[in-house]
PDB file of C-alpha atoms in Angstrom:
ATOM      1  CA  UNK A   1      95.230  99.394  86.619  1.00  0.00           C
ATOM      2  CA  UNK A   2      95.828 101.521  83.561  1.00  0.00           C
ATOM      3  CA  UNK A   3      99.260 102.960  82.876  1.00  0.00           C
ATOM      4  CA  UNK A   4     102.804 101.784  82.486  1.00  0.00           C
ATOM      5  CA  UNK A   5     105.804 101.152  84.700  1.00  0.00           C
ATOM      6  CA  UNK A   6     109.356 101.018  83.404  1.00  0.00           C
ATOM      7  CA  UNK A   7     112.476  99.337  84.707  1.00  0.00           C
ATOM      8  CA  UNK A   8     115.566 100.889  83.109  1.00  0.00           C
ATOM      9  CA  UNK A   9     119.274 100.177  83.097  1.00  0.00           C
ATOM     10  CA  UNK A  10     121.465 102.762  84.817  1.00  0.00           C
ATOM     11  CA  UNK A  11     122.888 104.152  81.575  1.00  0.00           C
ATOM     12  CA  UNK A  12     119.367 105.054  80.429  1.00  0.00           C
ATOM     13  CA  UNK A  13     118.654 106.673  83.807  1.00  0.00           C
ATOM     14  CA  UNK A  14     121.854 108.719  83.420  1.00  0.00           C
ATOM     15  CA  UNK A  15     120.771 109.792  79.939  1.00  0.00           C
ATOM     16  CA  UNK A  16     117.413 111.050  81.224  1.00  0.00           C
ATOM     17  CA  UNK A  17     119.098 112.876  84.113  1.00  0.00           C
ATOM     18  CA  UNK A  18     121.732 114.643  82.025  1.00  0.00           C
ATOM     19  CA  UNK A  19     120.354 115.119  78.501  1.00  0.00           C
ATOM     20  CA  UNK A  20     119.619 118.782  77.611  1.00  0.00           C
ATOM     21  CA  UNK A  21     117.090 117.564  75.038  1.00  0.00           C
ATOM     22  CA  UNK A  22     115.162 115.597  77.636  1.00  0.00           C
ATOM     23  CA  UNK A  23     114.927 118.675  79.855  1.00  0.00           C
ATOM     24  CA  UNK A  24     112.945 120.373  77.101  1.00  0.00           C
ATOM     25  CA  UNK A  25     110.331 117.574  77.050  1.00  0.00           C
ATOM     26  CA  UNK A  26     108.837 117.400  80.543  1.00  0.00           C
ATOM     27  CA  UNK A  27     105.126 118.093  80.102  1.00  0.00           C
ATOM     28  CA  UNK A  28     102.705 115.204  79.843  1.00  0.00           C
ATOM     29  CA  UNK A  29     101.970 111.802  81.325  1.00  0.00           C
ATOM     30  CA  UNK A  30     105.089 110.214  82.801  1.00  0.00           C
ATOM     31  CA  UNK A  31     104.616 106.858  81.065  1.00  0.00           C
ATOM     32  CA  UNK A  32     104.328 108.475  77.639  1.00  0.00           C
ATOM     33  CA  UNK A  33     107.248 110.792  78.346  1.00  0.00           C
ATOM     34  CA  UNK A  34     109.579 107.896  79.072  1.00  0.00           C
ATOM     35  CA  UNK A  35     108.806 106.470  75.645  1.00  0.00           C
ATOM     36  CA  UNK A  36     109.559 109.852  74.029  1.00  0.00           C
ATOM     37  CA  UNK A  37     112.819 110.169  75.948  1.00  0.00           C
ATOM     38  CA  UNK A  38     113.982 106.753  74.803  1.00  0.00           C
ATOM     39  CA  UNK A  39     113.323 107.693  71.187  1.00  0.00           C
ATOM     40  CA  UNK A  40     115.540 110.761  71.740  1.00  0.00           C
ATOM     41  CA  UNK A  41     118.475 108.603  72.854  1.00  0.00           C
ATOM     42  CA  UNK A  42     121.423 108.749  70.383  1.00  0.00           C
ATOM     43  CA  UNK A  43     121.381 104.946  70.240  1.00  0.00           C
ATOM     44  CA  UNK A  44     117.600 104.565  70.340  1.00  0.00           C
ATOM     45  CA  UNK A  45     117.578 101.720  67.830  1.00  0.00           C
ATOM     46  CA  UNK A  46     119.863  99.713  70.084  1.00  0.00           C
ATOM     47  CA  UNK A  47     117.632  99.859  73.168  1.00  0.00           C
ATOM     48  CA  UNK A  48     116.134  96.488  74.062  1.00  0.00           C
ATOM     49  CA  UNK A  49     112.445  96.634  75.006  1.00  0.00           C
ATOM     50  CA  UNK A  50     110.783  93.793  76.905  1.00  0.00           C
ATOM     51  CA  UNK A  51     107.064  93.878  77.715  1.00  0.00           C
ATOM     52  CA  UNK A  52     105.860  92.122  80.849  1.00  0.00           C
ATOM     53  CA  UNK A  53     102.365  91.725  82.272  1.00  0.00           C
ATOM     54  CA  UNK A  54     102.913  92.928  85.815  1.00  0.00           C
ATOM     55  CA  UNK A  55     100.598  93.304  88.770  1.00  0.00           C
ATOM     56  CA  UNK A  56     100.412  97.032  89.403  1.00  0.00           C
ATOM     57  CA  UNK A  57      97.985  98.731  91.753  1.00  0.00           C
ATOM     58  CA  UNK A  58      97.677 101.457  94.371  1.00  0.00           C
ATOM     59  CA  UNK A  59      98.469 100.872  98.028  1.00  0.00           C
ATOM     60  CA  UNK A  60      95.611  99.166  99.910  1.00  0.00           C
ATOM     61  CA  UNK A  61      95.037 102.234 102.090  1.00  0.00           C
ATOM     62  CA  UNK A  62      94.979 104.715  99.191  1.00  0.00           C
ATOM     63  CA  UNK A  63      91.218 104.534  98.676  1.00  0.00           C
ATOM     64  CA  UNK A  64      91.534 105.118  94.919  1.00  0.00           C
ATOM     65  CA  UNK A  65      89.775 103.275  92.118  1.00  0.00           C
ATOM     66  CA  UNK A  66      93.023 101.321  91.555  1.00  0.00           C
ATOM     67  CA  UNK A  67      93.504 100.395  95.210  1.00  0.00           C
ATOM     68  CA  UNK A  68      93.132  96.883  96.613  1.00  0.00           C
ATOM     69  CA  UNK A  69      94.905  94.482  98.943  1.00  0.00           C
ATOM     70  CA  UNK A  70      98.386  93.120  98.387  1.00  0.00           C
ATOM     71  CA  UNK A  71      98.388  90.290  95.820  1.00  0.00           C
ATOM     72  CA  UNK A  72     100.232  86.984  95.737  1.00  0.00           C
ATOM     73  CA  UNK A  73     100.055  84.184  93.144  1.00  0.00           C
ATOM     74  CA  UNK A  74      97.671  82.235  95.391  1.00  0.00           C
ATOM     75  CA  UNK A  75      95.234  85.160  95.418  1.00  0.00           C
ATOM     76  CA  UNK A  76      95.311  85.516  91.650  1.00  0.00           C
ATOM     77  CA  UNK A  77      94.823  81.757  91.241  1.00  0.00           C
ATOM     78  CA  UNK A  78      91.727  82.010  93.430  1.00  0.00           C
ATOM     79  CA  UNK A  79      90.338  84.922  91.385  1.00  0.00           C
ATOM     80  CA  UNK A  80      90.924  83.060  88.131  1.00  0.00           C
ATOM     81  CA  UNK A  81      89.161  80.008  89.513  1.00  0.00           C
ATOM     82  CA  UNK A  82      86.193  82.184  90.506  1.00  0.00           C
ATOM     83  CA  UNK A  83      86.076  83.603  86.979  1.00  0.00           C
ATOM     84  CA  UNK A  84      86.029  80.061  85.595  1.00  0.00           C
ATOM     85  CA  UNK A  85      83.483  78.511  87.957  1.00  0.00           C
ATOM     86  CA  UNK A  86      81.440  81.591  88.859  1.00  0.00           C
ATOM     87  CA  UNK A  87      80.255  82.810  92.262  1.00  0.00           C
ATOM     88  CA  UNK A  88      77.245  81.732  94.248  1.00  0.00           C
ATOM     89  CA  UNK A  89      74.382  84.183  94.618  1.00  0.00           C
ATOM     90  CA  UNK A  90      75.211  84.471  98.307  1.00  0.00           C
ATOM     91  CA  UNK A  91      78.817  85.412  97.566  1.00  0.00           C
ATOM     92  CA  UNK A  92      77.773  87.951  94.933  1.00  0.00           C
ATOM     93  CA  UNK A  93      75.359  89.535  97.410  1.00  0.00           C
ATOM     94  CA  UNK A  94      78.051  89.723 100.092  1.00  0.00           C
ATOM     95  CA  UNK A  95      80.376  91.482  97.654  1.00  0.00           C
ATOM     96  CA  UNK A  96      77.926  94.217  96.736  1.00  0.00           C
ATOM     97  CA  UNK A  97      75.396  92.667  94.348  1.00  0.00           C
ATOM     98  CA  UNK A  98      75.761  92.595  90.570  1.00  0.00           C
ATOM     99  CA  UNK A  99      76.871  96.228  90.219  1.00  0.00           C
ATOM    100  CA  UNK A 100      79.836  96.017  92.592  1.00  0.00           C
ATOM    101  CA  UNK A 101      80.964  92.430  93.061  1.00  0.00           C
ATOM    102  CA  UNK A 102      83.302  92.528  90.041  1.00  0.00           C
ATOM    103  CA  UNK A 103      85.376  95.295  91.664  1.00  0.00           C
ATOM    104  CA  UNK A 104      85.159  93.843  95.162  1.00  0.00           C
ATOM    105  CA  UNK A 105      88.125  94.062  97.523  1.00  0.00           C
ATOM    106  CA  UNK A 106      88.302  92.565 100.986  1.00  0.00           C
ATOM    107  CA  UNK A 107      90.634  95.414 101.983  1.00  0.00           C
ATOM    108  CA  UNK A 108      89.973  98.654 100.084  1.00  0.00           C
ATOM    109  CA  UNK A 109      86.909 100.761  99.385  1.00  0.00           C
ATOM    110  CA  UNK A 110      86.822 103.595  96.860  1.00  0.00           C
ATOM    111  CA  UNK A 111      87.028 107.030  98.519  1.00  0.00           C
ATOM    112  CA  UNK A 112      86.667 105.465 101.967  1.00  0.00           C
ATOM    113  CA  UNK A 113      89.476 106.007 104.493  1.00  0.00           C
ATOM    114  CA  UNK A 114      91.001 102.807 105.765  1.00  0.00           C
ATOM    115  CA  UNK A 115      90.384 102.052 109.444  1.00  0.00           C
ATOM    116  CA  UNK A 116      92.251  99.297 111.293  1.00  0.00           C
ATOM    117  CA  UNK A 117      90.013  96.750 112.972  1.00  0.00           C
ATOM    118  CA  UNK A 118      91.864  97.250 116.256  1.00  0.00           C
ATOM    119  CA  UNK A 119      94.305  99.948 117.290  1.00  0.00           C
ATOM    120  CA  UNK A 120      97.230  97.828 118.463  1.00  0.00           C
ATOM    121  CA  UNK A 121      98.008  95.656 115.453  1.00  0.00           C
ATOM    122  CA  UNK A 122     101.575  94.430 115.251  1.00  0.00           C
ATOM    123  CA  UNK A 123     103.495  94.985 112.026  1.00  0.00           C
ATOM    124  CA  UNK A 124     102.746  91.424 110.953  1.00  0.00           C
ATOM    125  CA  UNK A 125      99.031  91.677 111.738  1.00  0.00           C
ATOM    126  CA  UNK A 126      98.801  95.013 109.949  1.00  0.00           C
ATOM    127  CA  UNK A 127     100.337  93.593 106.778  1.00  0.00           C
ATOM    128  CA  UNK A 128      98.173  90.474 106.970  1.00  0.00           C
ATOM    129  CA  UNK A 129      95.025  92.606 107.229  1.00  0.00           C
ATOM    130  CA  UNK A 130      96.074  94.347 103.990  1.00  0.00           C
ATOM    131  CA  UNK A 131      96.456  91.136 101.956  1.00  0.00           C
ATOM    132  CA  UNK A 132      93.618  90.684  99.500  1.00  0.00           C
ATOM    133  CA  UNK A 133      91.317  87.857 100.528  1.00  0.00           C
ATOM    134  CA  UNK A 134      93.174  87.021 103.739  1.00  0.00           C
ATOM    135  CA  UNK A 135      91.093  85.720 106.608  1.00  0.00           C
ATOM    136  CA  UNK A 136      92.217  88.682 108.679  1.00  0.00           C
ATOM    137  CA  UNK A 137      90.938  91.144 106.077  1.00  0.00           C
ATOM    138  CA  UNK A 138      87.600  89.291 105.988  1.00  0.00           C
ATOM    139  CA  UNK A 139      87.401  89.533 109.762  1.00  0.00           C
ATOM    140  CA  UNK A 140      87.314  93.330 109.682  1.00  0.00           C
ATOM    141  CA  UNK A 141      83.774  94.535 110.555  1.00  0.00           C
ATOM    142  CA  UNK A 142      84.353  97.917 108.878  1.00  0.00           C
ATOM    143  CA  UNK A 143      84.471  96.591 105.327  1.00  0.00           C
ATOM    144  CA  UNK A 144      81.594  95.538 103.101  1.00  0.00           C
ATOM    145  CA  UNK A 145      79.519  94.081 105.887  1.00  0.00           C
ATOM    146  CA  UNK A 146      81.607  90.907 105.667  1.00  0.00           C
ATOM    147  CA  UNK A 147      82.793  90.930 109.258  1.00  0.00           C
ATOM    148  CA  UNK A 148      80.951  89.531 112.211  1.00  0.00           C
ATOM    149  CA  UNK A 149      78.771  91.824 114.342  1.00  0.00           C
ATOM    150  CA  UNK A 150      80.799  94.254 116.435  1.00  0.00           C
ATOM    151  CA  UNK A 151      82.529  92.527 119.336  1.00  0.00           C
ATOM    152  CA  UNK A 152      84.076  94.068 122.382  1.00  0.00           C
ATOM    153  CA  UNK A 153      87.785  94.947 121.944  1.00  0.00           C
ATOM    154  CA  UNK A 154      89.053  92.011 124.004  1.00  0.00           C
ATOM    155  CA  UNK A 155      87.071  89.459 121.972  1.00  0.00           C
ATOM    156  CA  UNK A 156      88.106  91.020 118.667  1.00  0.00           C
ATOM    157  CA  UNK A 157      91.749  91.169 119.725  1.00  0.00           C
ATOM    158  CA  UNK A 158      91.703  87.487 120.659  1.00  0.00           C
ATOM    159  CA  UNK A 159      90.103  86.607 117.315  1.00  0.00           C
ATOM    160  CA  UNK A 160      92.693  88.650 115.430  1.00  0.00           C
ATOM    161  CA  UNK A 161      95.482  86.805 117.221  1.00  0.00           C
ATOM    162  CA  UNK A 162      93.922  83.421 116.432  1.00  0.00           C
ATOM    163  CA  UNK A 163      93.300  84.161 112.749  1.00  0.00           C
ATOM    164  CA  UNK A 164      96.793  85.588 112.344  1.00  0.00           C
ATOM    165  CA  UNK A 165      98.359  82.477 113.852  1.00  0.00           C
ATOM    166  CA  UNK A 166      96.613  80.357 111.192  1.00  0.00           C
ATOM    167  CA  UNK A 167      97.651  82.466 108.192  1.00  0.00           C
ATOM    168  CA  UNK A 168      99.173  80.768 105.109  1.00  0.00           C
ATOM    169  CA  UNK A 169     102.940  80.675 104.856  1.00  0.00           C
ATOM    170  CA  UNK A 170     104.780  82.854 102.364  1.00  0.00           C
ATOM    171  CA  UNK A 171     105.718  79.674 100.485  1.00  0.00           C
ATOM    172  CA  UNK A 172     102.053  78.727 100.188  1.00  0.00           C
ATOM    173  CA  UNK A 173     101.183  82.188  98.908  1.00  0.00           C
ATOM    174  CA  UNK A 174     103.782  81.781  96.172  1.00  0.00           C
ATOM    175  CA  UNK A 175     102.286  78.371  95.299  1.00  0.00           C
ATOM    176  CA  UNK A 176     105.369  76.554  96.662  1.00  0.00           C
ATOM    177  CA  UNK A 177     107.666  78.311  94.187  1.00  0.00           C
ATOM    178  CA  UNK A 178     111.023  78.648  95.963  1.00  0.00           C
ATOM    179  CA  UNK A 179     112.013  81.409  93.521  1.00  0.00           C
ATOM    180  CA  UNK A 180     108.920  83.461  94.466  1.00  0.00           C
ATOM    181  CA  UNK A 181     108.135  84.293  90.857  1.00  0.00           C
ATOM    182  CA  UNK A 182     104.824  85.734  89.683  1.00  0.00           C
ATOM    183  CA  UNK A 183     104.113  88.298  92.353  1.00  0.00           C
ATOM    184  CA  UNK A 184     103.396  92.000  92.546  1.00  0.00           C
ATOM    185  CA  UNK A 185     105.831  94.211  90.624  1.00  0.00           C
ATOM    186  CA  UNK A 186     104.658  97.755  91.362  1.00  0.00           C
ATOM    187  CA  UNK A 187     102.764  99.336  94.243  1.00  0.00           C
ATOM    188  CA  UNK A 188     101.699 102.852  93.289  1.00  0.00           C
ATOM    189  CA  UNK A 189     100.484 105.798  95.372  1.00  0.00           C
ATOM    190  CA  UNK A 190     102.606 105.197  98.488  1.00  0.00           C
ATOM    191  CA  UNK A 191     102.035 108.516 100.247  1.00  0.00           C
ATOM    192  CA  UNK A 192     103.079 107.826 103.839  1.00  0.00           C
ATOM    193  CA  UNK A 193     106.087 106.252 105.514  1.00  0.00           C
ATOM    194  CA  UNK A 194     103.889 103.641 107.205  1.00  0.00           C
ATOM    195  CA  UNK A 195     102.543 102.580 103.820  1.00  0.00           C
ATOM    196  CA  UNK A 196     106.115 102.174 102.549  1.00  0.00           C
ATOM    197  CA  UNK A 197     107.031  99.887 105.457  1.00  0.00           C
ATOM    198  CA  UNK A 198     103.875  97.804 104.955  1.00  0.00           C
ATOM    199  CA  UNK A 199     104.701  97.415 101.260  1.00  0.00           C
ATOM    200  CA  UNK A 200     108.288  96.450 102.036  1.00  0.00           C
ATOM    201  CA  UNK A 201     107.198  93.779 104.528  1.00  0.00           C
ATOM    202  CA  UNK A 202     104.459  92.438 102.238  1.00  0.00           C
ATOM    203  CA  UNK A 203     106.583  92.140  99.099  1.00  0.00           C
ATOM    204  CA  UNK A 204     110.069  91.425 100.398  1.00  0.00           C
ATOM    205  CA  UNK A 205     109.191  89.503 103.524  1.00  0.00           C
ATOM    206  CA  UNK A 206     110.716  90.025 106.944  1.00  0.00           C
ATOM    207  CA  UNK A 207     107.409  90.328 108.798  1.00  0.00           C
ATOM    208  CA  UNK A 208     108.695  87.928 111.440  1.00  0.00           C
ATOM    209  CA  UNK A 209     111.584  90.292 112.220  1.00  0.00           C
ATOM    210  CA  UNK A 210     109.187  93.155 112.917  1.00  0.00           C
ATOM    211  CA  UNK A 211     106.329  91.101 114.302  1.00  0.00           C
ATOM    212  CA  UNK A 212     106.558  92.470 117.829  1.00  0.00           C
ATOM    213  CA  UNK A 213     106.386  96.095 116.756  1.00  0.00           C
ATOM    214  CA  UNK A 214     103.111  98.001 116.750  1.00  0.00           C
ATOM    215  CA  UNK A 215     102.372 100.274 113.803  1.00  0.00           C
ATOM    216  CA  UNK A 216     100.525 103.551 114.511  1.00  0.00           C
ATOM    217  CA  UNK A 217      96.805 103.041 113.887  1.00  0.00           C
ATOM    218  CA  UNK A 218      96.137 106.471 112.404  1.00  0.00           C
ATOM    219  CA  UNK A 219      98.792 106.548 109.656  1.00  0.00           C
ATOM    220  CA  UNK A 220     101.152 108.659 111.744  1.00  0.00           C
ATOM    221  CA  UNK A 221     104.193 107.071 110.121  1.00  0.00           C
ATOM    222  CA  UNK A 222     106.599 104.537 111.579  1.00  0.00           C
ATOM    223  CA  UNK A 223     110.294 104.415 112.322  1.00  0.00           C
ATOM    224  CA  UNK A 224     111.713 100.951 111.764  1.00  0.00           C
ATOM    225  CA  UNK A 225     115.352 101.509 112.644  1.00  0.00           C
ATOM    226  CA  UNK A 226     116.919 100.059 109.498  1.00  0.00           C
ATOM    227  CA  UNK A 227     117.391 101.134 105.919  1.00  0.00           C
ATOM    228  CA  UNK A 228     114.929  99.713 103.427  1.00  0.00           C
ATOM    229  CA  UNK A 229     114.589  99.743  99.689  1.00  0.00           C
ATOM    230  CA  UNK A 230     112.157  98.470  97.067  1.00  0.00           C
TER     231      UNK A 230
END
């Protein structure tokens, strides 16, 4: 997506929080303002700037133009391979024909509220259904016409359980990198507590710890019973 995200050392955060000069410069886009504030620092020439290409996007349920499923290195590798080899006509048609396939997401649709495929997903199943390109996201009959014809709830629930049990491991999603480098850096537009918990579980792991819990299906928020931070 367009825009910038900054990671700053604590002394720079303190400067922004306490500088009288900074308080006079608060109108404008936040990414541009941060740059202005740094130039106002009394030791501006000594600030070290490092530019990174990070994966930044809106939460999968946001429904914005920048929204799509959670990304892992394996997903990006698949997308890059598709760009190199091209897509079949059948795959292009399933993703919305020539006008839409380039912005296709297996999870998110622009200006369309997200609906869970079933109303009793566990925390793990919910997160899995929000991972871009996951088999569970492709199973959802509500999105893009990719899912199978509507099944009765019992059949769909059984299929969800089966697909979830066959999901890739976290290690596989990080392309067997034990350090888990090369993943998502910023998730933007987290507007609800449930979305925060889903992001935490997707990026930091721990799905297995919460796997027996059921997240509310209608974005009512969720209480997890432990402190979390991203």
